[in-house]
mmCIF file of C-alpha atoms in Angstrom:
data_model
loop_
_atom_site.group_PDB
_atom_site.id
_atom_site.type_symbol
_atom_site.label_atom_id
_atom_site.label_comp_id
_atom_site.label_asym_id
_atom_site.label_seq_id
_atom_site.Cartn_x
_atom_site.Cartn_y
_atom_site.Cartn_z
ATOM 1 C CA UNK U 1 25.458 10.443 13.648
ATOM 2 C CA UNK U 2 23.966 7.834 11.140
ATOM 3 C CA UNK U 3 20.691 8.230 9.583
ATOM 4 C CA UNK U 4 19.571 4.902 11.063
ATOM 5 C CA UNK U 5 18.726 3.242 13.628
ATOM 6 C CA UNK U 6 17.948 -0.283 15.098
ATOM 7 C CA UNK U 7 13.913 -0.204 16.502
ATOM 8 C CA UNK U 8 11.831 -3.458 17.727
ATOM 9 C CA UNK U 9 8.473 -3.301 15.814
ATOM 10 C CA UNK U 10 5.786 -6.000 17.637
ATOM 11 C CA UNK U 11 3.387 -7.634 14.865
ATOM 12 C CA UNK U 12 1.025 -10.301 16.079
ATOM 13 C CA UNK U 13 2.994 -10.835 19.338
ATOM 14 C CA UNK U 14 6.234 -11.323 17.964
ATOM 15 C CA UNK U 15 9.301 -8.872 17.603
ATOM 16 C CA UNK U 16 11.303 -7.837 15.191
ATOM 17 C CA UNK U 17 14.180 -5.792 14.783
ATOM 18 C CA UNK U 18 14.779 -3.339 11.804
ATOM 19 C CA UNK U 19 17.129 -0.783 10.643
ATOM 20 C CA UNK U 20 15.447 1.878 9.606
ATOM 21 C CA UNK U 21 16.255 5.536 8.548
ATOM 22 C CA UNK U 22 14.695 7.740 11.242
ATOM 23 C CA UNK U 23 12.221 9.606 8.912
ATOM 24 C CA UNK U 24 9.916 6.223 8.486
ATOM 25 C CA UNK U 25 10.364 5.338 12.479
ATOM 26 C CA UNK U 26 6.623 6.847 12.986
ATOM 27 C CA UNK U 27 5.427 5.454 9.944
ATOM 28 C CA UNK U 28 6.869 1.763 10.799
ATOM 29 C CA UNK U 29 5.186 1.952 13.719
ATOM 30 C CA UNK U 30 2.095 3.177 12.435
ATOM 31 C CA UNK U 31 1.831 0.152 10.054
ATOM 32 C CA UNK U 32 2.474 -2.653 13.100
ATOM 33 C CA UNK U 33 -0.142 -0.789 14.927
ATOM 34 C CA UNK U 34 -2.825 -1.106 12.232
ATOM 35 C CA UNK U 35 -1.379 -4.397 11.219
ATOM 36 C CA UNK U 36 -2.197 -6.152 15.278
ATOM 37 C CA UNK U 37 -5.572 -4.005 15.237
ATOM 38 C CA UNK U 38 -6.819 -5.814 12.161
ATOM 39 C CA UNK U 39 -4.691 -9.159 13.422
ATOM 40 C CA UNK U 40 -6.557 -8.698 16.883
ATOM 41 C CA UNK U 41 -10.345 -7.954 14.957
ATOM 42 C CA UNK U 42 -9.936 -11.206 13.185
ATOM 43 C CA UNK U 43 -9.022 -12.837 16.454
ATOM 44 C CA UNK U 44 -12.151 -12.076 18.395
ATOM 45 C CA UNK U 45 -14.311 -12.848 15.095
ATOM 46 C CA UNK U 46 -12.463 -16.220 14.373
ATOM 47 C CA UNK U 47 -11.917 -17.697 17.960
ATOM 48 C CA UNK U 48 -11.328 -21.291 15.911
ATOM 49 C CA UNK U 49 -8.176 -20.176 13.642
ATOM 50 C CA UNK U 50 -4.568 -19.450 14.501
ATOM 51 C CA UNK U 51 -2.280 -16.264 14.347
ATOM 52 C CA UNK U 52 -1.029 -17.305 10.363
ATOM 53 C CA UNK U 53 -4.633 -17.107 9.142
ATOM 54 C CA UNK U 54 -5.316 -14.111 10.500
ATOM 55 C CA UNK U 55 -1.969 -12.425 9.518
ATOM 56 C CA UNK U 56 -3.247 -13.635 5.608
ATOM 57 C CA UNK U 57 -6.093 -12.125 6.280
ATOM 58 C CA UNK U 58 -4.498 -9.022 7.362
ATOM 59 C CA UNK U 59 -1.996 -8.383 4.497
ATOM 60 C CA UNK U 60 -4.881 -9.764 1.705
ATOM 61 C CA UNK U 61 -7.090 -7.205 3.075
ATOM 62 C CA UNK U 62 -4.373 -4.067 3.131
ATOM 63 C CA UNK U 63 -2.677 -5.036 -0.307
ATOM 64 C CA UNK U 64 -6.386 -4.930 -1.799
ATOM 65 C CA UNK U 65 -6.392 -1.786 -0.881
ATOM 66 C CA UNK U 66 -2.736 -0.666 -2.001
ATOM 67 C CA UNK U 67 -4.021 -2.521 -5.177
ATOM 68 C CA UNK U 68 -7.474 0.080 -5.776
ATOM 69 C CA UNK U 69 -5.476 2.821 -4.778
ATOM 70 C CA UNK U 70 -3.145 2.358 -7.362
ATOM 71 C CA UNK U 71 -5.846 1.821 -9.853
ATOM 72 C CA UNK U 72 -7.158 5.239 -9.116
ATOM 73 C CA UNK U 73 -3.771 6.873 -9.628
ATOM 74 C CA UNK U 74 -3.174 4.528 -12.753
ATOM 75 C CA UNK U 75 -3.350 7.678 -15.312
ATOM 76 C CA UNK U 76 -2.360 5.457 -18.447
ATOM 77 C CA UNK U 77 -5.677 4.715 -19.657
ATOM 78 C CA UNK U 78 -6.304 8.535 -19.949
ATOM 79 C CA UNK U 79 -3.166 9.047 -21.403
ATOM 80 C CA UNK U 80 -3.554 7.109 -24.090
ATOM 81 C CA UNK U 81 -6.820 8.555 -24.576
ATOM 82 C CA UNK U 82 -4.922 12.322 -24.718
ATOM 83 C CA UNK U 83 -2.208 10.826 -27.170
ATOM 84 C CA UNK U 84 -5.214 9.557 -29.923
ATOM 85 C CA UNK U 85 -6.769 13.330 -29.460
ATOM 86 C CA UNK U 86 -3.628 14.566 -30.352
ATOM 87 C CA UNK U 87 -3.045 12.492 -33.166
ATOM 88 C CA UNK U 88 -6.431 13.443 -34.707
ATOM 89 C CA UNK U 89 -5.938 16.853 -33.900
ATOM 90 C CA UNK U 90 -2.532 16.904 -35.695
ATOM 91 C CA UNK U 91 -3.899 15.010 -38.507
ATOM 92 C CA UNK U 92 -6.982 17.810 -38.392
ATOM 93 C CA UNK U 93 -4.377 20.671 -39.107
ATOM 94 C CA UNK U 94 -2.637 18.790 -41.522
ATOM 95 C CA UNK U 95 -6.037 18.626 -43.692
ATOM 96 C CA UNK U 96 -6.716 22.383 -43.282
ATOM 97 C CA UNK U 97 -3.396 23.672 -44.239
#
């Protein structure tokens, strides 16, 4: 029995077919769900603009938030911070002995 499987995921009216591995099914569906939520907020706030503006709207909005997520699991800046410390530390000891 294979791993994956063919599922029709609905975003903004239209479907589409992916092959998926069966562990990310829920979350697939999960993320079309949220994805014609937001599409549909937009349309009953924006009566005037079409289903491409508020799909933009849609995946601007979610990768902002992918975006400040990452920034607050970006650990780099404190790493680098940790690495100096050391440094002075080391050159500290160095001094003493």
């Amino acid at each position: 029995m294979s791993d994956e499987f063919l599922i029709k995921v609905n975003v903004a009216g239209r479907l589409y077919p992916l092959n998926i591995k069966r562990n990310r099914e829920e979350i697939i569906r999960r993320a079309a769900k949220t994805i014609n939520e937001k599409v549909l907020q937009y349309q009953q706030k924006y009566k005037d603009k079409d289903i491409q503006d508020f799909l933009a709207m849609a995946s601007l909005q979610f990768v902002v938030k992918v975006l400040e997520s990452e920034a607050k699991t970006d650990v780099s800046p404190v790493l680098k911070e940790l690495e100096a410390m050391e440094q002075e530390l080391n050159e500290f000891i160095k001094e003493e002995q």
